[in-house]
Amino acid sequence: MTVKRNALITGSTSGIGLGIARGFAAIGHNVMLNGFADREEVERLKADIASAHGVKVGYSDADVSKPEAIAAAVEQTKAELGEIDILVNNAGIQFVSPIEEFPIEKWDAIIAINLSSAFHFTRLVLPGMKERGFGRIINVASAHALVASPFKSAYVSAKHGIAGLTKTVALEAAEHGVTVNAICPGYVLTPLVQKQIPDQAHARGISEEAVVRDVLLAAQPTKRFITVEEVASLAAFLADEQTASITGAIIPIDGGWTAH
Ligand code: NAD
């Protein structure tokens, strides 16, 4: 039986993060949501998850590009749910452009949100996990932590960075009952991917249909998008007591993309 834990999932008002939060709640974990959404939407999500699964559901509006907001989110989670047993660093954004035209502020934002936020959450949450002898840190990286694609210099750099951070913290935490792993999805049809289809079409001078067929799914031998539920069940597996020996792993869930 799964032990009930407290989980903080960044970027969980949408897409993969929301799927992971729902998956955790379904197995009895209390969840702290985070991300941008309007108040009504947040209240609806909280009530929906809490009533479906009988768990505590909190929400932090922290902008994870800001270290002081991250510190406040950690404190709020402890106050509302209790000590943090599971941390999922999932918040992320994308921007697609040739490097010569890549806006400096987009580079800075992607590095802050997709990479530095994981450093800040980890450094604040890890001491308590070590002290209690249990912790699970799950970093939502990407197939782009393992391979590159053109026009995604900041994203690919941040995701490769997350892989390095995962392995480093796994080594530092290994003797303390804390595992640290990275999940590397291929394409999942979330708002993050939907938004980049027109940008990719523009950058490559092709139609949106051609982007889906020849750019996104061309990389995935299964020829279909990965589902949010598939990623959520991998996160739930990594959060389990039974996976104590899986640490420092960079785990693809990419329909075979990085096999070739
Ligand atoms: P999404 O756009 O659906 O969700 C992103 C979430 O992050 C939202 O809740 C958003 O509000 C939040 N967020 C964005 N900026 C934030 C900030 N500054 N502070 C706090 N929250 C912020 O995207 P998604 O596809 O679910 O992506 C989630 C993660 O999965 C990202 O790290 C992404 O890189 C990774 N990923 C996605 C795919 C994919 O195909 N969708 C593939 C591989 C990896």
mmCIF file of C-alpha atoms and ligand atoms in Angstrom:
data_model
loop_
_atom_site.group_PDB
_atom_site.id
_atom_site.type_symbol
_atom_site.label_atom_id
_atom_site.label_comp_id
_atom_site.label_asym_id
_atom_site.label_seq_id
_atom_site.Cartn_x
_atom_site.Cartn_y
_atom_site.Cartn_z
ATOM 1 C CA MET A 1 0.000 0.000 0.000
ATOM 2 C CA THR A 2 1.253 3.476 -0.832
ATOM 3 C CA VAL A 3 2.238 5.590 2.170
ATOM 4 C CA LYS A 4 0.438 8.937 2.034
ATOM 5 C CA ARG A 5 2.855 11.800 1.427
ATOM 6 C CA ASN A 6 2.912 15.534 0.829
ATOM 7 C CA ALA A 7 3.899 16.584 -2.675
ATOM 8 C CA LEU A 8 4.755 19.966 -4.154
ATOM 9 C CA ILE A 9 4.453 20.032 -7.936
ATOM 10 C CA THR A 10 5.613 23.163 -9.742
ATOM 11 C CA GLY A 11 3.744 24.248 -12.872
ATOM 12 C CA SER A 12 0.731 22.108 -12.022
ATOM 13 C CA THR A 13 -2.172 24.261 -13.176
ATOM 14 C CA SER A 14 -1.871 22.782 -16.663
ATOM 15 C CA GLY A 15 -0.562 19.902 -18.754
ATOM 16 C CA ILE A 16 1.921 17.393 -17.333
ATOM 17 C CA GLY A 17 2.153 18.980 -13.862
ATOM 18 C CA LEU A 18 -1.615 18.896 -13.426
ATOM 19 C CA GLY A 19 -1.641 15.274 -14.604
ATOM 20 C CA ILE A 20 1.030 14.384 -12.025
ATOM 21 C CA ALA A 21 -0.917 16.202 -9.279
ATOM 22 C CA ARG A 22 -4.104 14.321 -10.186
ATOM 23 C CA GLY A 23 -2.178 11.030 -10.307
ATOM 24 C CA PHE A 24 -0.622 11.646 -6.879
ATOM 25 C CA ALA A 25 -3.994 12.630 -5.364
ATOM 26 C CA ALA A 26 -5.527 9.443 -6.760
ATOM 27 C CA ILE A 27 -3.066 7.376 -4.682
ATOM 28 C CA GLY A 28 -3.676 9.443 -1.563
ATOM 29 C CA HIS A 29 -0.918 12.055 -1.567
ATOM 30 C CA ASN A 30 -1.715 15.628 -0.519
ATOM 31 C CA VAL A 31 -0.742 18.032 -3.282
ATOM 32 C CA MET A 32 0.393 21.635 -3.519
ATOM 33 C CA LEU A 33 -0.428 23.063 -6.913
ATOM 34 C CA ASN A 34 1.548 25.919 -8.429
ATOM 35 C CA GLY A 35 1.445 27.886 -11.646
ATOM 36 C CA PHE A 36 -0.423 30.610 -13.417
ATOM 37 C CA ALA A 37 -4.204 30.399 -13.718
ATOM 38 C CA ASP A 38 -7.111 32.644 -12.862
ATOM 39 C CA ARG A 39 -8.560 32.422 -9.354
ATOM 40 C CA GLU A 40 -11.785 30.719 -10.429
ATOM 41 C CA GLU A 41 -9.914 28.059 -12.344
ATOM 42 C CA VAL A 42 -7.659 27.407 -9.327
ATOM 43 C CA GLU A 43 -10.606 27.096 -6.935
ATOM 44 C CA ARG A 44 -12.333 24.727 -9.352
ATOM 45 C CA LEU A 45 -9.192 22.569 -9.679
ATOM 46 C CA LYS A 46 -8.631 22.457 -5.916
ATOM 47 C CA ALA A 47 -12.232 21.472 -5.161
ATOM 48 C CA ASP A 48 -12.302 18.955 -7.993
ATOM 49 C CA ILE A 49 -9.118 17.124 -6.891
ATOM 50 C CA ALA A 50 -9.906 17.298 -3.152
ATOM 51 C CA SER A 51 -13.433 15.956 -3.534
ATOM 52 C CA ALA A 52 -12.470 13.223 -6.011
ATOM 53 C CA HIS A 53 -9.710 11.823 -3.801
ATOM 54 C CA GLY A 54 -10.228 13.088 -0.223
ATOM 55 C CA VAL A 55 -6.763 14.662 -0.008
ATOM 56 C CA LYS A 56 -5.559 18.136 0.966
ATOM 57 C CA VAL A 57 -4.979 20.408 -2.029
ATOM 58 C CA GLY A 58 -3.182 23.741 -1.745
ATOM 59 C CA TYR A 59 -2.172 26.322 -4.315
ATOM 60 C CA SER A 60 0.829 28.635 -4.531
ATOM 61 C CA ASP A 61 0.883 31.389 -7.136
ATOM 62 C CA ALA A 62 4.702 31.639 -6.894
ATOM 63 C CA ASP A 63 6.460 32.783 -10.041
ATOM 64 C CA VAL A 64 9.274 30.230 -10.009
ATOM 65 C CA SER A 65 11.604 32.529 -11.915
ATOM 66 C CA LYS A 66 11.983 34.394 -8.587
ATOM 67 C CA PRO A 67 14.023 32.791 -5.776
ATOM 68 C CA GLU A 68 12.119 34.732 -3.068
ATOM 69 C CA ALA A 69 8.771 33.475 -4.412
ATOM 70 C CA ILE A 70 10.161 29.925 -4.360
ATOM 71 C CA ALA A 71 11.136 30.297 -0.684
ATOM 72 C CA ALA A 72 7.615 31.547 0.081
ATOM 73 C CA ALA A 73 6.066 28.582 -1.801
ATOM 74 C CA VAL A 74 8.109 26.124 0.257
ATOM 75 C CA GLU A 75 7.066 27.784 3.524
ATOM 76 C CA GLN A 76 3.409 27.925 2.435
ATOM 77 C CA THR A 77 3.459 24.218 1.568
ATOM 78 C CA LYS A 78 4.893 23.297 4.967
ATOM 79 C CA ALA A 79 2.284 25.452 6.721
ATOM 80 C CA GLU A 80 -0.679 24.083 4.739
ATOM 81 C CA LEU A 81 0.265 20.432 4.093
ATOM 82 C CA GLY A 82 3.220 19.686 6.403
ATOM 83 C CA GLU A 83 6.776 18.624 5.548
ATOM 84 C CA ILE A 84 7.484 18.115 1.853
ATOM 85 C CA ASP A 85 8.176 14.435 1.021
ATOM 86 C CA ILE A 86 7.954 14.668 -2.762
ATOM 87 C CA LEU A 87 9.133 17.554 -4.926
ATOM 88 C CA VAL A 88 8.349 17.626 -8.622
ATOM 89 C CA ASN A 89 10.229 20.296 -10.535
ATOM 90 C CA ASN A 90 8.002 20.540 -13.574
ATOM 91 C CA ALA A 91 7.322 24.213 -14.403
ATOM 92 C CA GLY A 92 8.641 25.045 -17.816
ATOM 93 C CA ILE A 93 8.269 27.285 -20.824
ATOM 94 C CA GLN A 94 9.432 27.073 -24.407
ATOM 95 C CA PHE A 95 10.568 29.527 -27.051
ATOM 96 C CA VAL A 96 11.543 28.596 -30.582
ATOM 97 C CA SER A 97 13.845 30.761 -32.665
ATOM 98 C CA PRO A 98 17.162 30.608 -34.519
ATOM 99 C CA ILE A 99 19.915 31.578 -32.076
ATOM 100 C CA GLU A 100 20.827 34.753 -34.001
ATOM 101 C CA GLU A 101 17.333 36.123 -33.293
ATOM 102 C CA PHE A 102 16.798 34.491 -29.902
ATOM 103 C CA PRO A 103 15.634 37.282 -27.556
ATOM 104 C CA ILE A 104 17.976 37.660 -24.565
ATOM 105 C CA GLU A 105 15.035 37.971 -22.159
ATOM 106 C CA LYS A 106 13.597 34.656 -23.432
ATOM 107 C CA TRP A 107 16.939 32.936 -22.847
ATOM 108 C CA ASP A 108 17.067 34.338 -19.293
ATOM 109 C CA ALA A 109 13.449 33.351 -18.561
ATOM 110 C CA ILE A 110 13.888 29.776 -19.826
ATOM 111 C CA ILE A 111 17.068 29.256 -17.804
ATOM 112 C CA ALA A 112 15.389 30.723 -14.695
ATOM 113 C CA ILE A 113 12.115 28.767 -14.976
ATOM 114 C CA ASN A 114 13.282 25.474 -16.528
ATOM 115 C CA LEU A 115 16.619 25.130 -14.700
ATOM 116 C CA SER A 116 17.385 27.526 -11.837
ATOM 117 C CA SER A 117 13.984 27.000 -10.177
ATOM 118 C CA ALA A 118 14.858 23.306 -9.686
ATOM 119 C CA PHE A 119 18.114 24.340 -7.987
ATOM 120 C CA HIS A 120 16.268 26.716 -5.634
ATOM 121 C CA PHE A 121 13.467 24.294 -4.712
ATOM 122 C CA THR A 122 15.948 21.464 -4.229
ATOM 123 C CA ARG A 123 18.320 23.425 -2.005
ATOM 124 C CA LEU A 124 15.411 24.450 0.239
ATOM 125 C CA VAL A 125 13.600 21.104 0.423
ATOM 126 C CA LEU A 126 16.493 18.618 0.518
ATOM 127 C CA PRO A 127 17.723 19.332 4.100
ATOM 128 C CA GLY A 128 14.352 18.306 5.603
ATOM 129 C CA MET A 129 14.168 15.201 3.409
ATOM 130 C CA LYS A 130 17.660 14.148 4.509
ATOM 131 C CA GLU A 131 16.822 14.765 8.145
ATOM 132 C CA ARG A 132 13.684 12.594 7.926
ATOM 133 C CA GLY A 133 15.471 9.922 5.847
ATOM 134 C CA PHE A 134 12.943 9.977 3.040
ATOM 135 C CA GLY A 135 12.475 12.078 -0.045
ATOM 136 C CA ARG A 136 11.669 11.892 -3.712
ATOM 137 C CA ILE A 137 12.780 14.603 -6.125
ATOM 138 C CA ILE A 138 11.456 14.178 -9.639
ATOM 139 C CA ASN A 139 12.633 16.588 -12.294
ATOM 140 C CA VAL A 140 10.522 16.801 -15.413
ATOM 141 C CA ALA A 141 13.233 17.190 -18.038
ATOM 142 C CA SER A 142 12.608 16.217 -21.671
ATOM 143 C CA ALA A 143 13.957 14.120 -24.501
ATOM 144 C CA HIS A 144 15.770 17.419 -25.049
ATOM 145 C CA ALA A 145 17.868 16.571 -21.966
ATOM 146 C CA LEU A 146 19.426 13.849 -24.123
ATOM 147 C CA VAL A 147 19.309 15.120 -27.699
ATOM 148 C CA ALA A 148 18.951 18.538 -29.354
ATOM 149 C CA SER A 149 16.664 20.048 -31.962
ATOM 150 C CA PRO A 150 17.380 23.226 -33.909
ATOM 151 C CA PHE A 151 15.873 26.556 -32.772
ATOM 152 C CA LYS A 152 15.559 25.510 -29.099
ATOM 153 C CA SER A 153 18.943 26.640 -27.762
ATOM 154 C CA ALA A 154 17.696 27.824 -24.357
ATOM 155 C CA TYR A 155 15.300 24.918 -23.778
ATOM 156 C CA VAL A 156 17.841 22.250 -24.765
ATOM 157 C CA SER A 157 20.517 23.924 -22.618
ATOM 158 C CA ALA A 158 18.190 24.105 -19.608
ATOM 159 C CA LYS A 159 17.074 20.483 -20.016
ATOM 160 C CA HIS A 160 20.639 19.183 -20.391
ATOM 161 C CA GLY A 161 21.392 21.235 -17.254
ATOM 162 C CA ILE A 162 18.535 19.557 -15.387
ATOM 163 C CA ALA A 163 20.038 16.160 -16.223
ATOM 164 C CA GLY A 164 23.327 17.259 -14.675
ATOM 165 C CA LEU A 165 21.600 18.677 -11.597
ATOM 166 C CA THR A 166 19.633 15.432 -11.188
ATOM 167 C CA LYS A 167 22.748 13.266 -11.193
ATOM 168 C CA THR A 168 24.672 15.593 -8.879
ATOM 169 C CA VAL A 169 21.944 15.853 -6.239
ATOM 170 C CA ALA A 170 21.301 12.096 -6.483
ATOM 171 C CA LEU A 171 24.916 11.515 -5.444
ATOM 172 C CA GLU A 172 24.720 14.044 -2.611
ATOM 173 C CA ALA A 173 21.462 12.543 -1.266
ATOM 174 C CA ALA A 174 22.150 8.865 -1.905
ATOM 175 C CA GLU A 175 22.836 7.822 1.674
ATOM 176 C CA HIS A 176 19.859 9.677 3.110
ATOM 177 C CA GLY A 177 16.860 7.841 1.646
ATOM 178 C CA VAL A 178 16.321 10.550 -0.943
ATOM 179 C CA THR A 179 16.145 9.665 -4.638
ATOM 180 C CA VAL A 180 16.516 12.185 -7.440
ATOM 181 C CA ASN A 181 15.507 11.288 -10.969
ATOM 182 C CA ALA A 182 14.608 12.975 -14.229
ATOM 183 C CA ILE A 183 11.700 12.068 -16.466
ATOM 184 C CA CYS A 184 12.336 12.790 -20.144
ATOM 185 C CA PRO A 185 9.120 12.894 -22.149
ATOM 186 C CA GLY A 186 8.941 13.140 -25.885
ATOM 187 C CA TYR A 187 6.069 15.193 -27.277
ATOM 188 C CA VAL A 188 2.962 15.379 -25.098
ATOM 189 C CA LEU A 189 0.094 17.415 -26.558
ATOM 190 C CA THR A 190 -0.173 20.090 -23.835
ATOM 191 C CA PRO A 191 -0.573 23.875 -24.229
ATOM 192 C CA LEU A 192 3.250 24.173 -24.255
ATOM 193 C CA VAL A 193 3.446 22.082 -27.424
ATOM 194 C CA GLN A 194 0.281 23.468 -29.005
ATOM 195 C CA LYS A 195 1.737 26.990 -28.734
ATOM 196 C CA GLN A 196 4.986 26.096 -30.514
ATOM 197 C CA ILE A 197 3.345 24.580 -33.596
ATOM 198 C CA PRO A 198 2.753 27.965 -35.298
ATOM 199 C CA ASP A 199 6.223 29.192 -34.202
ATOM 200 C CA GLN A 200 7.903 26.106 -35.652
ATOM 201 C CA ALA A 201 5.884 26.551 -38.848
ATOM 202 C CA HIS A 202 7.164 30.120 -39.091
ATOM 203 C CA ALA A 203 10.803 29.255 -38.236
ATOM 204 C CA ARG A 204 10.878 26.411 -40.780
ATOM 205 C CA GLY A 205 8.621 27.971 -43.432
ATOM 206 C CA ILE A 206 6.219 24.989 -43.488
ATOM 207 C CA SER A 207 2.543 24.420 -42.597
ATOM 208 C CA GLU A 208 1.309 23.578 -39.088
ATOM 209 C CA GLU A 209 0.179 20.115 -40.263
ATOM 210 C CA ALA A 210 3.688 19.508 -41.583
ATOM 211 C CA VAL A 211 5.151 20.529 -38.207
ATOM 212 C CA VAL A 212 3.063 17.885 -36.396
ATOM 213 C CA ARG A 213 3.775 15.169 -38.965
ATOM 214 C CA ASP A 214 7.328 15.916 -40.105
ATOM 215 C CA VAL A 215 8.882 17.643 -37.071
ATOM 216 C CA LEU A 216 7.153 16.596 -33.849
ATOM 217 C CA LEU A 217 5.951 13.067 -34.525
ATOM 218 C CA ALA A 218 8.721 12.345 -37.029
ATOM 219 C CA ALA A 219 11.027 11.995 -34.041
ATOM 220 C CA GLN A 220 8.741 9.533 -32.253
ATOM 221 C CA PRO A 221 8.816 6.015 -33.703
ATOM 222 C CA THR A 222 5.415 5.282 -32.093
ATOM 223 C CA LYS A 223 3.955 8.113 -34.260
ATOM 224 C CA ARG A 224 1.676 9.316 -31.506
ATOM 225 C CA PHE A 225 1.856 11.884 -28.737
ATOM 226 C CA ILE A 226 2.728 10.606 -25.260
ATOM 227 C CA THR A 227 -0.173 11.093 -22.854
ATOM 228 C CA VAL A 228 -0.131 13.121 -19.659
ATOM 229 C CA GLU A 229 -1.406 10.023 -17.819
ATOM 230 C CA GLU A 230 1.594 7.983 -18.996
ATOM 231 C CA VAL A 231 3.987 10.592 -17.611
ATOM 232 C CA ALA A 232 1.964 10.825 -14.382
ATOM 233 C CA SER A 233 2.181 7.094 -13.780
ATOM 234 C CA LEU A 234 5.975 7.177 -14.209
ATOM 235 C CA ALA A 235 6.121 9.996 -11.632
ATOM 236 C CA ALA A 236 3.939 7.993 -9.213
ATOM 237 C CA PHE A 237 6.225 4.977 -9.686
ATOM 238 C CA LEU A 238 9.324 7.050 -8.898
ATOM 239 C CA ALA A 239 7.622 8.508 -5.821
ATOM 240 C CA ASP A 240 6.912 5.072 -4.384
ATOM 241 C CA GLU A 241 8.760 3.514 -1.431
ATOM 242 C CA GLN A 242 9.649 0.507 -3.603
ATOM 243 C CA THR A 243 11.818 2.496 -6.012
ATOM 244 C CA ALA A 244 14.426 3.474 -3.408
ATOM 245 C CA SER A 245 17.274 2.112 -5.543
ATOM 246 C CA ILE A 246 16.399 4.113 -8.641
ATOM 247 C CA THR A 247 18.345 7.335 -8.310
ATOM 248 C CA GLY A 248 20.338 9.587 -10.596
ATOM 249 C CA ALA A 249 18.440 8.102 -13.533
ATOM 250 C CA ILE A 250 17.567 10.083 -16.625
ATOM 251 C CA ILE A 251 14.514 8.177 -17.832
ATOM 252 C CA PRO A 252 13.138 8.585 -21.349
ATOM 253 C CA ILE A 253 9.384 8.227 -21.936
ATOM 254 C CA ASP A 254 9.546 9.232 -25.546
ATOM 255 C CA GLY A 255 8.013 6.552 -27.769
ATOM 256 C CA GLY A 256 11.513 5.475 -28.805
ATOM 257 C CA TRP A 257 12.722 8.935 -29.919
ATOM 258 C CA THR A 258 16.127 8.777 -28.234
ATOM 259 C CA ALA A 259 16.667 5.149 -29.301
ATOM 260 C CA HIS A 260 17.842 6.332 -32.698
HETATM 261 P P1 NAD B 1 2.121 23.638 -19.882
HETATM 262 O O1 NAD B 1 2.344 24.931 -20.585
HETATM 263 O O2 NAD B 1 0.851 22.885 -20.114
HETATM 264 O O3 NAD B 1 2.278 23.833 -18.307
HETATM 265 C C1 NAD B 1 3.334 24.594 -17.766
HETATM 266 C C2 NAD B 1 3.003 24.915 -16.339
HETATM 267 O O4 NAD B 1 4.080 25.707 -15.812
HETATM 268 C C3 NAD B 1 1.713 25.739 -16.171
HETATM 269 O O5 NAD B 1 1.061 25.358 -14.985
HETATM 270 C C4 NAD B 1 2.258 27.158 -16.035
HETATM 271 O O6 NAD B 1 1.377 28.038 -15.347
HETATM 272 C C5 NAD B 1 3.523 26.889 -15.245
HETATM 273 N N1 NAD B 1 4.501 27.975 -15.306
HETATM 274 C C6 NAD B 1 5.042 28.552 -16.399
HETATM 275 N N2 NAD B 1 5.872 29.558 -16.017
HETATM 276 C C7 NAD B 1 5.839 29.586 -14.662
HETATM 277 C C8 NAD B 1 6.454 30.401 -13.680
HETATM 278 N N3 NAD B 1 7.309 31.388 -14.011
HETATM 279 N N4 NAD B 1 6.171 30.170 -12.386
HETATM 280 C C9 NAD B 1 5.308 29.177 -12.025
HETATM 281 N N5 NAD B 1 4.695 28.375 -12.904
HETATM 282 C C10 NAD B 1 4.962 28.592 -14.211
HETATM 283 O O7 NAD B 1 3.400 22.736 -20.270
HETATM 284 P P2 NAD B 1 3.686 21.172 -20.165
HETATM 285 O O8 NAD B 1 3.830 20.662 -21.542
HETATM 286 O O9 NAD B 1 2.787 20.508 -19.209
HETATM 287 O O10 NAD B 1 5.169 21.226 -19.565
HETATM 288 C C11 NAD B 1 5.493 20.857 -18.243
HETATM 289 C C12 NAD B 1 6.955 20.429 -18.200
HETATM 290 O O11 NAD B 1 7.130 19.287 -19.042
HETATM 291 C C13 NAD B 1 7.926 21.492 -18.697
HETATM 292 O O12 NAD B 1 9.080 21.497 -17.885
HETATM 293 C C14 NAD B 1 8.254 21.014 -20.091
HETATM 294 O O13 NAD B 1 9.516 21.461 -20.517
HETATM 295 C C15 NAD B 1 8.232 19.523 -19.888
HETATM 296 N N6 NAD B 1 8.047 18.758 -21.117
HETATM 297 C C16 NAD B 1 6.932 18.901 -21.892
HETATM 298 C C17 NAD B 1 6.813 18.152 -23.046
HETATM 299 C C18 NAD B 1 5.635 18.257 -23.939
HETATM 300 O O14 NAD B 1 5.689 17.708 -25.052
HETATM 301 N N7 NAD B 1 4.551 18.883 -23.534
HETATM 302 C C19 NAD B 1 7.832 17.263 -23.426
HETATM 303 C C20 NAD B 1 8.946 17.162 -22.608
HETATM 304 C C21 NAD B 1 9.050 17.909 -21.468
#
